[in-house]
Short mmCIF file of C-alpha atoms in Angstrom, two decimals:
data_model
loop_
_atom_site.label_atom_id
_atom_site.label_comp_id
_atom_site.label_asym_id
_atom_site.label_seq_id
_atom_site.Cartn_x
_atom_site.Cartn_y
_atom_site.Cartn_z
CA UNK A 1 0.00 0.00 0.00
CA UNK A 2 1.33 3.64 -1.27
CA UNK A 3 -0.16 6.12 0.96
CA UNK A 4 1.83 8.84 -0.95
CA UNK A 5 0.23 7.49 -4.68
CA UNK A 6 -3.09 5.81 -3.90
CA UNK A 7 -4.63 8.79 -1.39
CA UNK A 8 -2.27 11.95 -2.05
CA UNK A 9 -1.60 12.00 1.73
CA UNK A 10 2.32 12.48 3.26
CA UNK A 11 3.22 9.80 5.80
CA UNK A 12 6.35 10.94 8.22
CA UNK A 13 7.13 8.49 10.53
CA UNK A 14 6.15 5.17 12.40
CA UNK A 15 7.03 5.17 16.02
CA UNK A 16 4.81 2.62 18.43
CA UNK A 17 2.26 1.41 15.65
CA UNK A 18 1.22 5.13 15.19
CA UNK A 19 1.57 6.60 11.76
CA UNK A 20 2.15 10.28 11.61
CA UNK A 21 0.52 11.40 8.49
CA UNK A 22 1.06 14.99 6.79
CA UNK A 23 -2.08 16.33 5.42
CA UNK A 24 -4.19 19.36 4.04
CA UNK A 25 -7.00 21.31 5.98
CA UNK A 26 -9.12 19.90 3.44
CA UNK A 27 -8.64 16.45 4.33
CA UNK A 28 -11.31 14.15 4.12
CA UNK A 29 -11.94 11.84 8.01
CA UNK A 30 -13.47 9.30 5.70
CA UNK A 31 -10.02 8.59 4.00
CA UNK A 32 -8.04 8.79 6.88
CA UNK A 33 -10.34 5.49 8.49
CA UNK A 34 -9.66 4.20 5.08
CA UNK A 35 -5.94 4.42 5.94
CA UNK A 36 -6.95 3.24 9.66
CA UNK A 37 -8.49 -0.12 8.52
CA UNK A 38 -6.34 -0.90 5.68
CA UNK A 39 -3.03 -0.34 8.13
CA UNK A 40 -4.14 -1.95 10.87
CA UNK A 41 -2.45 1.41 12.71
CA UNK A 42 -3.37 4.31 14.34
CA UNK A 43 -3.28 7.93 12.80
CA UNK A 44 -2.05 10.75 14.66
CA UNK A 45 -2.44 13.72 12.02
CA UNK A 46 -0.36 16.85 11.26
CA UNK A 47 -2.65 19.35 9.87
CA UNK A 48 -0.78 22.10 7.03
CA UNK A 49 -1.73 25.16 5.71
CA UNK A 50 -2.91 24.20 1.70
CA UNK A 51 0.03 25.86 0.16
CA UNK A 52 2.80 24.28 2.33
CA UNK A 53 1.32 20.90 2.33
CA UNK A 54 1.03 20.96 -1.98
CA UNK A 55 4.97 22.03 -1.81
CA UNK A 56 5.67 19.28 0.53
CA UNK A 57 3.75 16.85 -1.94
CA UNK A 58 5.13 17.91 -4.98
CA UNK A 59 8.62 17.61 -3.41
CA UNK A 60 7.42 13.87 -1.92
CA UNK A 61 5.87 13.02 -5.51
CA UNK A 62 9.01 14.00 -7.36
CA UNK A 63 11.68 12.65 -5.12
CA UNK A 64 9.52 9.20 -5.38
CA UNK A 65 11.14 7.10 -8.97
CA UNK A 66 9.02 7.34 -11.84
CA UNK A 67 7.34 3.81 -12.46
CA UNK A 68 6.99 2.35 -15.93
CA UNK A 69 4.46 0.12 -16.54
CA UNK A 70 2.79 -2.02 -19.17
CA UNK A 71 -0.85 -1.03 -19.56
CA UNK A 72 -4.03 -0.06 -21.50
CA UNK A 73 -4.19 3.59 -22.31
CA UNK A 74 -7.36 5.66 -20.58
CA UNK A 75 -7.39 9.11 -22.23
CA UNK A 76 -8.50 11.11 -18.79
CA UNK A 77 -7.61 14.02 -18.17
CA UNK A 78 -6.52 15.85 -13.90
CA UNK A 79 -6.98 19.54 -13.52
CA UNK A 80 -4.44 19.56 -10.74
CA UNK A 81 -1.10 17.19 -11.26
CA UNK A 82 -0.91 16.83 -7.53
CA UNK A 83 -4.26 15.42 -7.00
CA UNK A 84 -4.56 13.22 -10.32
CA UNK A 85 -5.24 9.49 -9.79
CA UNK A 86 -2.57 7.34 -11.46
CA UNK A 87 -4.89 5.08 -12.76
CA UNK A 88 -3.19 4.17 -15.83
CA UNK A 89 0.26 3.22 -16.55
CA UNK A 90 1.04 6.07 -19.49
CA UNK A 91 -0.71 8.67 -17.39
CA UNK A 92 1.24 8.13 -14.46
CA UNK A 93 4.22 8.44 -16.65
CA UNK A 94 3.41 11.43 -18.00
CA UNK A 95 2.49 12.84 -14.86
CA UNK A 96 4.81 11.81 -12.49
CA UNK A 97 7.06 13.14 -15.53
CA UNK A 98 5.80 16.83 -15.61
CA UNK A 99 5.95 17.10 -11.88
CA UNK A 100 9.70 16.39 -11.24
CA UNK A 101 9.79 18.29 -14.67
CA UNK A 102 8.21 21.55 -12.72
CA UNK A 103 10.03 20.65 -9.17
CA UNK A 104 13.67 20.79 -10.72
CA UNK A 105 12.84 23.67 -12.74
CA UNK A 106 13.22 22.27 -15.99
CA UNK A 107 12.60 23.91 -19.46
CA UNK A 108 12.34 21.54 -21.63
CA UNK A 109 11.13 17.43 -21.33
CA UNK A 110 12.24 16.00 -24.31
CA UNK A 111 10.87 12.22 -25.31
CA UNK A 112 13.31 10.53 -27.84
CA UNK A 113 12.34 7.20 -29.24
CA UNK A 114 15.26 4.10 -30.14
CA UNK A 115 15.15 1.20 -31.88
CA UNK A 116 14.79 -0.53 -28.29
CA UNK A 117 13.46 2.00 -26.02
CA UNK A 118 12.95 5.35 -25.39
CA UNK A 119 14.86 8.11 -23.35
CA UNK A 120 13.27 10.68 -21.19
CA UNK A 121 15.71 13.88 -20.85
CA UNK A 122 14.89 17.19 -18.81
CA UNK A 123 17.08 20.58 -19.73
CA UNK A 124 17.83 22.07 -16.79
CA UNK A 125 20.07 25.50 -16.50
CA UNK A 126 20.15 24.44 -20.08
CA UNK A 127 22.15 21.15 -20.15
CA UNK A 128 20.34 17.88 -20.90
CA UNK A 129 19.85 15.12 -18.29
CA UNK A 130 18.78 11.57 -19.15
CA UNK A 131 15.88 10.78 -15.70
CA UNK A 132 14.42 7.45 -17.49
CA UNK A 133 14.05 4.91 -19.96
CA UNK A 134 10.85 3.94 -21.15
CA UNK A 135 10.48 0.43 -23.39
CA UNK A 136 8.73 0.47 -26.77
CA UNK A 137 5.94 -1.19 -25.54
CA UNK A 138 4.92 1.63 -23.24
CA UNK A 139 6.15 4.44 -25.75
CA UNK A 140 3.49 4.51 -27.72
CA UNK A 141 0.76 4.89 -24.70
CA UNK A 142 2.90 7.82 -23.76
CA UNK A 143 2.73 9.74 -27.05
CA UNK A 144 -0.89 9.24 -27.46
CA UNK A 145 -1.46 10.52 -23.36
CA UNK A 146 0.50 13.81 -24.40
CA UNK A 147 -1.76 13.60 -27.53
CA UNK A 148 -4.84 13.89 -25.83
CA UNK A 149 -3.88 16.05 -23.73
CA UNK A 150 -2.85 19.01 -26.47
CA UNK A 151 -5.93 18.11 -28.40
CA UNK A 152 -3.77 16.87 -31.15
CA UNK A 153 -4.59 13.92 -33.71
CA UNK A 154 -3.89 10.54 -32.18
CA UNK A 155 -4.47 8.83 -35.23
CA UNK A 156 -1.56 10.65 -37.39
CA UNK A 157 1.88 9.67 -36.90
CA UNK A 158 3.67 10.76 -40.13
CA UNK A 159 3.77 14.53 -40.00
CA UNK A 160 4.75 16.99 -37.53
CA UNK A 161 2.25 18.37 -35.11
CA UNK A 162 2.44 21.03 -32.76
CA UNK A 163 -0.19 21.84 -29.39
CA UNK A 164 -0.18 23.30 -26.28
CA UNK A 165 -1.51 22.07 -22.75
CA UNK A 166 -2.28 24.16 -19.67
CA UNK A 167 -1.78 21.99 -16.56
CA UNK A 168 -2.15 23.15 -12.63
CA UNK A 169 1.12 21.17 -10.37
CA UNK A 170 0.54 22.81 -6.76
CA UNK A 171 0.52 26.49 -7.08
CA UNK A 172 1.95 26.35 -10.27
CA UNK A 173 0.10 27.33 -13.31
CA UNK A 174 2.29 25.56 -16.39
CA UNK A 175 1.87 26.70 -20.34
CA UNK A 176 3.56 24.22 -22.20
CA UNK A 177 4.27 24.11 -25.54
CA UNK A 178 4.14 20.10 -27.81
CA UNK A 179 6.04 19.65 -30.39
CA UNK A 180 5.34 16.24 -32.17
CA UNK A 181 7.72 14.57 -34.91
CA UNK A 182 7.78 11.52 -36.63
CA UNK A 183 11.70 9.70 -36.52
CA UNK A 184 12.60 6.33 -38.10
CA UNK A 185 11.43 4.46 -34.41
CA UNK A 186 8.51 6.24 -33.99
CA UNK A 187 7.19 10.12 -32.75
CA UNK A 188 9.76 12.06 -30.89
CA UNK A 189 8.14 14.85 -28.63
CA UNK A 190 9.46 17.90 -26.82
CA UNK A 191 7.56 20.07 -24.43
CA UNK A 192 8.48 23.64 -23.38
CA UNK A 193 7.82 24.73 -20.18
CA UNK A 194 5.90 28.19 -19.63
CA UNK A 195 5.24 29.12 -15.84
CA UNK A 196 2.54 31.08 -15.78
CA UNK A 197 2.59 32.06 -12.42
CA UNK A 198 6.17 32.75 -12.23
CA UNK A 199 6.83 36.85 -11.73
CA UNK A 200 9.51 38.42 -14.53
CA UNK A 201 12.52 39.20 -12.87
CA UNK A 202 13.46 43.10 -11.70
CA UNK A 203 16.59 44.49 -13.02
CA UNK A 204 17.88 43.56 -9.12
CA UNK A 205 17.26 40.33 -9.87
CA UNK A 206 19.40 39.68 -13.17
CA UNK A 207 23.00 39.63 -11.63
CA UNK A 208 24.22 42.72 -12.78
CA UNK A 209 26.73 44.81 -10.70
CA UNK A 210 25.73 47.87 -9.08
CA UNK A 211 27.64 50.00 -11.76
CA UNK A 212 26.43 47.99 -14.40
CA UNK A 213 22.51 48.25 -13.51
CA UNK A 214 22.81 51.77 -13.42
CA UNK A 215 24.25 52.15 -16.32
CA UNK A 216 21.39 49.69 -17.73
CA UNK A 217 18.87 52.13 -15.88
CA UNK A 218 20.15 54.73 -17.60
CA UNK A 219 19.45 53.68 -21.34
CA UNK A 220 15.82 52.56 -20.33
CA UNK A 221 15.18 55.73 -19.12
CA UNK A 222 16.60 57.22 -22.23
CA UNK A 223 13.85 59.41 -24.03
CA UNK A 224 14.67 58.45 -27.85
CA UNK A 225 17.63 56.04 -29.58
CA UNK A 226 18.15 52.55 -29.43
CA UNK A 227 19.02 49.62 -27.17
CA UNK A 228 20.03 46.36 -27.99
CA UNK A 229 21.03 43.28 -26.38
CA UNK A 230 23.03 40.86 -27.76
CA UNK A 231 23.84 37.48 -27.43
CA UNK A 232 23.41 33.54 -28.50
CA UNK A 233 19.80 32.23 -28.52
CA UNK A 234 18.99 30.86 -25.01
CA UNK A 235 21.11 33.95 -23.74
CA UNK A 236 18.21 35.06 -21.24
CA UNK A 237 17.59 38.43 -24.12
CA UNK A 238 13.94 38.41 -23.81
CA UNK A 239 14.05 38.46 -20.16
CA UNK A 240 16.66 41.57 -19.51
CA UNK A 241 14.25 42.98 -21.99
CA UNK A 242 11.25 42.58 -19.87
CA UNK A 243 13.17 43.72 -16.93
CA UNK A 244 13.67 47.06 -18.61
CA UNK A 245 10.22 47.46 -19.54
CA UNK A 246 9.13 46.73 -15.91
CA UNK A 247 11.20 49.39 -14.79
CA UNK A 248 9.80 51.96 -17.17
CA UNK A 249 6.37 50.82 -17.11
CA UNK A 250 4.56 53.90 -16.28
CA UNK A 251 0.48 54.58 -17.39
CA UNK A 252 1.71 58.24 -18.59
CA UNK A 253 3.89 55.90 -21.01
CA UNK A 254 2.39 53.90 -24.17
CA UNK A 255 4.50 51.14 -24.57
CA UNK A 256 3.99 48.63 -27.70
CA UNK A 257 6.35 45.43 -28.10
CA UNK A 258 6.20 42.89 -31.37
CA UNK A 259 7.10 39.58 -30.66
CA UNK A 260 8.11 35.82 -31.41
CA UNK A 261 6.43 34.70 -29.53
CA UNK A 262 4.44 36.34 -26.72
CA UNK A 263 6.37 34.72 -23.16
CA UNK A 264 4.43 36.85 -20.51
CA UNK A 265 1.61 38.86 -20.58
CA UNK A 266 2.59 42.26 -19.04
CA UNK A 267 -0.10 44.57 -17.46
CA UNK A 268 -0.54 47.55 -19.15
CA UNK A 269 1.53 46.95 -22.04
CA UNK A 270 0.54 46.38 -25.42
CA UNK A 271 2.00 43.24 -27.38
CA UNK A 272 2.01 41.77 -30.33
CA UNK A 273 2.55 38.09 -32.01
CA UNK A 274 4.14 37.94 -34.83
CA UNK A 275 2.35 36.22 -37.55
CA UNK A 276 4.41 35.83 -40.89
CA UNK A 277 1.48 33.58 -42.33
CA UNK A 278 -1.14 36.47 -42.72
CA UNK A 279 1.81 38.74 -43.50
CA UNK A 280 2.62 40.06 -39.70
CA UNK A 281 6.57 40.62 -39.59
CA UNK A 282 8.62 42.38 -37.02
CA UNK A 283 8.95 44.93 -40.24
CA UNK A 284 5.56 45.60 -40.99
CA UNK A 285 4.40 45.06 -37.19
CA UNK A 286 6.87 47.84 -36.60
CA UNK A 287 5.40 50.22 -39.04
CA UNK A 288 1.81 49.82 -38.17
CA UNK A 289 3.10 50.58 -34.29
CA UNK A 290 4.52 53.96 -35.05
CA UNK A 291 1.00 54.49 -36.27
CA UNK A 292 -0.07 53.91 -32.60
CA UNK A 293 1.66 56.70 -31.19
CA UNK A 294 4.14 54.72 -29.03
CA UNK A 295 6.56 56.21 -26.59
CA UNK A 296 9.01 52.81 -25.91
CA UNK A 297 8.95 50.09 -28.52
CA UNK A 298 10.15 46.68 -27.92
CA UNK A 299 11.32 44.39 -31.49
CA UNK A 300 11.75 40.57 -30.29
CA UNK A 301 14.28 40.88 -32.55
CA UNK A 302 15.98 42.83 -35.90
CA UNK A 303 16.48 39.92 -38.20
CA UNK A 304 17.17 41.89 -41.44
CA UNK A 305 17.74 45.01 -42.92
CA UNK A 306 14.10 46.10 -43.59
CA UNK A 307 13.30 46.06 -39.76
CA UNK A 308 16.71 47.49 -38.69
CA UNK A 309 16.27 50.45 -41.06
CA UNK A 310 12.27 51.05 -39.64
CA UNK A 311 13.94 50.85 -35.94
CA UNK A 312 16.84 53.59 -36.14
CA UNK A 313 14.05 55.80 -38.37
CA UNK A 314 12.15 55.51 -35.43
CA UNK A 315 14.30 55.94 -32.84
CA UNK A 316 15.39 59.04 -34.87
CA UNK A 317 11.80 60.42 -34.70
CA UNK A 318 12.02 60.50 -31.45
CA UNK A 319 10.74 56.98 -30.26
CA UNK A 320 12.80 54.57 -27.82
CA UNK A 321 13.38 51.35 -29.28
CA UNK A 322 14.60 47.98 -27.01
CA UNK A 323 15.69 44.97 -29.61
CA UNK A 324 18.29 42.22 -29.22
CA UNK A 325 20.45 40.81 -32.21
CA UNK A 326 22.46 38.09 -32.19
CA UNK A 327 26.61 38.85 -31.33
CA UNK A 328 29.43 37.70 -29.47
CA UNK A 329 29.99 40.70 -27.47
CA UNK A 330 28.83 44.37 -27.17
CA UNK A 331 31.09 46.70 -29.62
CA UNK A 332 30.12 43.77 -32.65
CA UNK A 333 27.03 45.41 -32.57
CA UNK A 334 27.97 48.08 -34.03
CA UNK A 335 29.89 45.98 -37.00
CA UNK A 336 26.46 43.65 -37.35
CA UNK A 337 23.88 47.12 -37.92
CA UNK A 338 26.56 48.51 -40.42
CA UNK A 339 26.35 44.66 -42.39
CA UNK A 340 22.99 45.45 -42.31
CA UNK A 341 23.60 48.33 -44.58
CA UNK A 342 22.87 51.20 -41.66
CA UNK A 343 25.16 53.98 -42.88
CA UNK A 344 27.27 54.76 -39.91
CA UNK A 345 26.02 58.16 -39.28
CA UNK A 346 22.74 56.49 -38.95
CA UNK A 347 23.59 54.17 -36.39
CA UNK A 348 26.28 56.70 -34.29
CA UNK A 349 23.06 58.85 -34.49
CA UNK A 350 20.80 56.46 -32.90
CA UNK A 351 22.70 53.67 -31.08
CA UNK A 352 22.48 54.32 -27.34
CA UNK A 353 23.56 51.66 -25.62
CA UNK A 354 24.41 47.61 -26.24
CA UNK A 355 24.56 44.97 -23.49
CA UNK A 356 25.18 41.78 -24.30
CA UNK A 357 25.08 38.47 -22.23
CA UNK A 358 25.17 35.01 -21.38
CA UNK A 359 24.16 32.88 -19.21
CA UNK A 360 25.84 30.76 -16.20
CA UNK A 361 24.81 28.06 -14.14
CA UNK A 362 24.72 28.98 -10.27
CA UNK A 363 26.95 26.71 -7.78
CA UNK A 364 23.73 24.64 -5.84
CA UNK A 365 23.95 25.93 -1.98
CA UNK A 366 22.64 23.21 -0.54
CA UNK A 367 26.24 21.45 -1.36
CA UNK A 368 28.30 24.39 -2.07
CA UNK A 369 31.45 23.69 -0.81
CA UNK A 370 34.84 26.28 -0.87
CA UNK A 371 38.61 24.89 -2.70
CA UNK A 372 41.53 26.96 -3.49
CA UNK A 373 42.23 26.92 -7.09
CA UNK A 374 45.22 26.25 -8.83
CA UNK A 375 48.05 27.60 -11.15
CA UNK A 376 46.90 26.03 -14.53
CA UNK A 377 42.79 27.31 -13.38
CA UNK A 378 44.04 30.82 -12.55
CA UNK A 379 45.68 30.95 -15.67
CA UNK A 380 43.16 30.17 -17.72
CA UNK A 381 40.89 33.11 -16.37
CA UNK A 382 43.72 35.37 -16.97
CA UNK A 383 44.08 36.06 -13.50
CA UNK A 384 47.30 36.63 -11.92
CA UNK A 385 47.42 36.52 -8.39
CA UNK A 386 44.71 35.20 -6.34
CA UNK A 387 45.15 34.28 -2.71
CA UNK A 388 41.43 33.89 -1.79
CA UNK A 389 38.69 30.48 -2.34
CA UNK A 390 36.87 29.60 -5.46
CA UNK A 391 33.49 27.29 -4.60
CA UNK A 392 31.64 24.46 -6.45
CA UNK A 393 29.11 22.03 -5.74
CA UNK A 394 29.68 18.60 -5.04
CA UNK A 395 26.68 17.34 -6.16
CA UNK A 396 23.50 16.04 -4.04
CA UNK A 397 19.59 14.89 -4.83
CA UNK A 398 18.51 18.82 -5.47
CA UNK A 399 20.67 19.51 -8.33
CA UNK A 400 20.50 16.03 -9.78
CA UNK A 401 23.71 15.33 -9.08
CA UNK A 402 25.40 18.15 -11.16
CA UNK A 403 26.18 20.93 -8.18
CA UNK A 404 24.65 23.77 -9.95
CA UNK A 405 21.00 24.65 -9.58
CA UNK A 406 19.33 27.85 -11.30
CA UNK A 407 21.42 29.97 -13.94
CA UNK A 408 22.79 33.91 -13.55
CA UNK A 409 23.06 36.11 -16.23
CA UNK A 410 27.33 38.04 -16.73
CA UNK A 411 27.49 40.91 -18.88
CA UNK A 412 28.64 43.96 -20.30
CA UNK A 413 27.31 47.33 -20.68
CA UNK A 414 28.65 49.42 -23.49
CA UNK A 415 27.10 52.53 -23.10
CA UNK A 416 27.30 55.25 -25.76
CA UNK A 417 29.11 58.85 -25.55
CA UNK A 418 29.93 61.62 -28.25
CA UNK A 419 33.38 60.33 -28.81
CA UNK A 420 32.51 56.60 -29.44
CA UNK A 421 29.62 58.05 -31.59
CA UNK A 422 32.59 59.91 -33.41
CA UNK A 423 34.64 57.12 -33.87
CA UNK A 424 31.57 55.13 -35.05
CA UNK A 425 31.33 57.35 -38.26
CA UNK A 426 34.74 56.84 -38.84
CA UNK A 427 35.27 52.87 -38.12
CA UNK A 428 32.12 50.38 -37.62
CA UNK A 429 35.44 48.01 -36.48
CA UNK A 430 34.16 46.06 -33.37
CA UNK A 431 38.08 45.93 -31.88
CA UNK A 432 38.61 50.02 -32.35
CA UNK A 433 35.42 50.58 -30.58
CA UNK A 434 36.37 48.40 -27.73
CA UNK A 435 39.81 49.81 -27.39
CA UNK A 436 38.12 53.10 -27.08
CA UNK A 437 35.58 51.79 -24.61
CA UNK A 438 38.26 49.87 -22.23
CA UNK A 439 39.61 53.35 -21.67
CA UNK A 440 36.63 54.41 -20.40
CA UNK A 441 36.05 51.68 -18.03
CA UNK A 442 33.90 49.40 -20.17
CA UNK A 443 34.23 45.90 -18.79
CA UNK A 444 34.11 42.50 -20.07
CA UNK A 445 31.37 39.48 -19.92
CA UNK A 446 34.51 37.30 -19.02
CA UNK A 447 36.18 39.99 -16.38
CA UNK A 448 32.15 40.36 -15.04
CA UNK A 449 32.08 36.42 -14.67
CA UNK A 450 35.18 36.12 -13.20
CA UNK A 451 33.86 38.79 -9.99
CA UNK A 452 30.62 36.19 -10.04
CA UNK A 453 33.71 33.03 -9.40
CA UNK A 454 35.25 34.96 -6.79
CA UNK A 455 31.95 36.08 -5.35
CA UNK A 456 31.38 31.89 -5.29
CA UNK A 457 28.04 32.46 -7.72
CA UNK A 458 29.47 30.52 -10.79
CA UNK A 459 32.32 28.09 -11.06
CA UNK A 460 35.03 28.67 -13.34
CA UNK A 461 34.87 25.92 -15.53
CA UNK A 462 31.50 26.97 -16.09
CA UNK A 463 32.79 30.64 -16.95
CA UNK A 464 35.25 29.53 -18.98
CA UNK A 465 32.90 26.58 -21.30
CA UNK A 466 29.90 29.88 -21.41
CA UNK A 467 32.61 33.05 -22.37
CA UNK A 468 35.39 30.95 -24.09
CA UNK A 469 33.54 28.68 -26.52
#
């Protein structure tokens, strides 16, 4: 008998042939004699608030190994995760599944058929991590739960689908994303992880240094010109965007973004989806917009010419424009608008500011532990002298082994002045414009990342595979 499975109910210890179980306020007496007849025990209860006792279950439920059975598929569908039944094998699956998914903080669940079975991997802090292996038999149960569930067409297996599904775990209200393909050994699936009830971070909250927030504070609050951030996909763009729109949210303010696609709904800001189908672009979503009679536009991103040339017109006419594009560091910016044919009066005329970024993974603290580094480590990071501790994690159940848990963003913040607009005209040269910048204090993504080592937020192997690859 599973207490934990079968009635949703936490038990916490045995001592004298009395079961201490953990339950809601809502918990039904008639279960609990249920529990009292089938264990032959008695039940001293311990009664939780209904928030703490659904983030003591879903911890329970996802520390508990995922089963995989053999079964008949019964297309039914939970509201809440927690509270589901496991009836059927491929439900439980997918269940148990999505809630050590949403407990670990994963982004993505990816479901990869083989010609004997099939692997279950989770990205978390954007690395892969294999968590089961399902055999062929049950595979197929599994797709077709995940089917139902984002209304897609059980029946078709040879082309790509795509569907969403809006699930409740606990508190959590998840958005995810299905994307269905057909492989040689059968339908491989992927599902993105949206949480809904997750708040956007602050500009606090996104690891920048105290100099380098202000600076960042400075070009949101700039009245006209443009602002980009750079970096590879998966760089955490979008959400440094957001951040800056939070902080200059105002209702005296209209504020318009165009996106691909939509990740949070902001209160009291307008946004857009891009739809290239009916003929919705960044470039002619951009146009229409000035028509709105915006004060700060946000462009998910300036892909070509076309929508770079409608952004610095508009940031000319006096509009403030936020956009990312993707380059290796700030000053290429500059090099990747003039590619884009921008004639470099244009661009020293309306580039503001760049910051570009990556993302690290944070040492876990529940098994942070300090080291002193060596020679050959030091070296590596360009660092000459260092008598103090670098940290890293060992490793333990939270982080799945791996001894980093959550991610941090490093930067730099190249922030524009007349000269470097000067020099601009003159050379659209990524190297002059940071030899001009380093002489005004502008500092590195690698020297920011190596403060976050020292500081015991990153390790710097991580650093070093993120800044150096």
């Amino acid at each position: 008998m599973n207490i934990l499975r079968e009635y949703r109910l936490i038990p916490k210890e045995e001592e004298n042939g009395v079961l201490k179980l953990l339950v809601p306020r809502s918990f039904k007496e008639e279960v609990i004699e249920e529990i009292r007849f089938r264990t032959g025990k008695d039940i001293e209860l311990i009664i939780l608030p209904e928030d703490e006792f659904a983030k003591e279950l879903q911890e329970r439920l996802s520390a508990e190994e995922i089963r995989v059975e053999s079964g008949e598929e019964e297309k039914r569908e939970g509201l809440d995760l927690l509270l589901a039944q496991d009836d059927s094998p491929a439900v439980s699956l997918v269940n148990q599944v999505l809630i050590k998914a949403s407990t670990v903080g994963a982004s993505d669940i990816h479901f990869e058929p083989y010609e004997d079975e099939a692997v279950v991997r989770l990205r978390m802090d954007g690395v892969l991590h294999d968590i089961l292996k399902v055999p062929t038999s049950t595979y197929q149960n599994v797709v077709s739960r995940i089917k139902v569930m984002s209304n897609l067409n059980v029946a078709e297996r040879r082309v790509p689908q795509d569907g969403r599904i809006r699930v409740k775990i606990g508190s959590k209200d998840l958005d995810i994303r299905v994307s269905v393909v057909p492989t040689v050994f059968g339908e491989r699936v992927v599902l993105r992880l949206l949480d809904k009830t997750g708040s956007l971070l602050t500009l606090e909250q996104l690891g920048l240094s105290e100099e380098d927030r202000r600076k960042v504070e400075r070009l949101a609050k700039k009245p006209y010109g443009i602002v980009l951030v750079t970096g590879p996909t998966g760089a955490g763009k979008s959400t440094t965007l957001y951040a800056m729109l939070l902080y200059v949210k105002d209702p005296k303010k209209n504020i318009i973004t165009i996106e691909d696609p939509v990740e949070y709904q902001i209160k009291g800001i307008s946004q857009i989806q891009v739809n290239p189908k009916v003929g919705l672009t960044f470039a002619s979503g951009l146009r229409s917009v000035l028509r709105q009679d915006p004060d700060i536009i946000m462009v998910g991103e300036i892909r070509d010419s076309e929508t770079a040339d409608i952004a610095v017109h508009a940031a000319l006419t006096g509009h403030l424009v936020l956009s990312t594009l993707h380059t290796n560091d700030a000053p290429s910016a500059v090099t990747r608008l003039a590619d884009m044919e921008i004639e470099p009066f244009l661009i020293a005329s309306s580039l503001e500011g760049v910051i570009a970024q990556r993302l690290v993974r944070r040492i876990c603290d529940s098994c942070k532990e300090p080291y002193k580094p060596e020679g050959e480590e030091l070296r590596e990071l360009g660092i000459k002298e260092y008598e103090g501790e670098f940290f890293r994690g060992r490793g333990c159940e939270r982080c799945l082994g791996t001894g980093y848990r959550g991610r941090v963003g490093i930067f730099e913040v190249l922030e524009m002045d007349d000269e470097l607009k000067a020099l601009i005209i003159k050379s659209q040269d990524s190297n002059d414009i940071k030899r001009l910048a380093r002489q005004k204090g502008y500092r590195t993504m690698l020297e920011d990342g190596i403060e976050k080592v020292k500081k015991g937020v990153t390790t710097s192997s991580e650093l070093i595979s993120v800044v150096k690859s």
